[in-house]
CSV table of C-alpha atoms in Angstrom, one decimal:
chain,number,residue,atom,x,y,z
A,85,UNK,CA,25.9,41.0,-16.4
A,86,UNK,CA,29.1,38.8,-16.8
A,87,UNK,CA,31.5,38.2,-14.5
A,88,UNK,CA,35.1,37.2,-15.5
A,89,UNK,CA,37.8,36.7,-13.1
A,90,UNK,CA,41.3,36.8,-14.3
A,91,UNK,CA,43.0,34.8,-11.5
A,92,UNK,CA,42.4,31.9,-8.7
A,93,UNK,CA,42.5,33.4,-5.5
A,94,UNK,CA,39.7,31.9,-3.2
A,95,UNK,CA,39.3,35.8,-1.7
A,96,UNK,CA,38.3,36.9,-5.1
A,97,UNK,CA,36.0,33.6,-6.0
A,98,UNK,CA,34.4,34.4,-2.7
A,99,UNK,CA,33.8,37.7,-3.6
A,100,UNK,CA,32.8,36.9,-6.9
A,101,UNK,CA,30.2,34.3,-6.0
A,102,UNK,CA,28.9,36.6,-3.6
A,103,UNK,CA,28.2,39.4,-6.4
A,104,UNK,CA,26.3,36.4,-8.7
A,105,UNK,CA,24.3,35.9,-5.6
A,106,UNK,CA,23.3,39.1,-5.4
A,107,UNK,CA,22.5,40.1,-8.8
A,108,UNK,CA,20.9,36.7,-8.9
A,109,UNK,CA,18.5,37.8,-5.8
A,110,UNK,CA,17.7,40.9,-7.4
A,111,UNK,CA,16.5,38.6,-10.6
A,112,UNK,CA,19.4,39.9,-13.2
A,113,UNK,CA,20.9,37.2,-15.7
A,114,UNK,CA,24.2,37.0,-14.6
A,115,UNK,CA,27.2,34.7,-16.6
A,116,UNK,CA,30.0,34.0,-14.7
A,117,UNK,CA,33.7,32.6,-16.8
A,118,UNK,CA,37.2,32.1,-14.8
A,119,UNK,CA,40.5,32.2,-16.1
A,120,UNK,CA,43.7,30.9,-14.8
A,121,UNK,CA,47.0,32.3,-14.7
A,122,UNK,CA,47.7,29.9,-17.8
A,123,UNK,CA,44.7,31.7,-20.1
A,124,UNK,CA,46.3,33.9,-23.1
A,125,UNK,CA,45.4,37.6,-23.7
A,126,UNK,CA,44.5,37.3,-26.8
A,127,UNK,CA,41.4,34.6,-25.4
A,128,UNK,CA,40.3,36.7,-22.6
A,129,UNK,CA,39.5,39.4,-25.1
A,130,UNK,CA,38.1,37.2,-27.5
A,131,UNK,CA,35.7,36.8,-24.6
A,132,UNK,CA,35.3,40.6,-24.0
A,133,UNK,CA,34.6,41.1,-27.3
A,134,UNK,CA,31.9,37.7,-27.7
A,135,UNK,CA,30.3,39.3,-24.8
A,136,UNK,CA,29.4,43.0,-25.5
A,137,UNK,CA,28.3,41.6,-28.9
A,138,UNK,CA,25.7,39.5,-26.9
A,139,UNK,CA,22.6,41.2,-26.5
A,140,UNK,CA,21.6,39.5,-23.1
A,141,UNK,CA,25.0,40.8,-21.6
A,142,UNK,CA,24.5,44.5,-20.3
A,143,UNK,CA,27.5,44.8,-18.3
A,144,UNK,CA,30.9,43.5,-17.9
A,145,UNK,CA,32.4,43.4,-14.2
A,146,UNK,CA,36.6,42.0,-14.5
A,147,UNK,CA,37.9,40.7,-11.4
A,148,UNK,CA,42.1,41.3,-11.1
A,149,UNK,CA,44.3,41.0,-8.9
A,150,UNK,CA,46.7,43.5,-9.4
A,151,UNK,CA,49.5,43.0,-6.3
């Protein structure tokens, strides 16, 4: 599973890390990529789209804050 997050609040890194952990426990691969508030559109989706052509990525989890 990959885990992108979209911004750099530490509530959401925190919550973040805490899902790797987990799916990390539970012995998943899990990929994890940040972006800042500075990253383009058009590169975060050029990372969607590199990951669901990866065959060890079987899920995609975006973290957003959206307020």
């Amino acid at each position: 599973i990959a885990f992108l997050s979209l911004n750099e609040r530490p509530d959401i890194k925190m919550y973040m890390s805490q899902n790797i952990k987990t799916w990390k426990n539970l012995q998943f691969n899990s990929f994890e990529y940040r972006f800042t508030h500075t990253t383009k559109e058009s590169q975060i989706i050029a990372k969607i789209q590199e990951l669901n052509e990866t065959d060890d990525i079987h899920g995609i989890m975006i973290y957003v804050h959206l307020s």
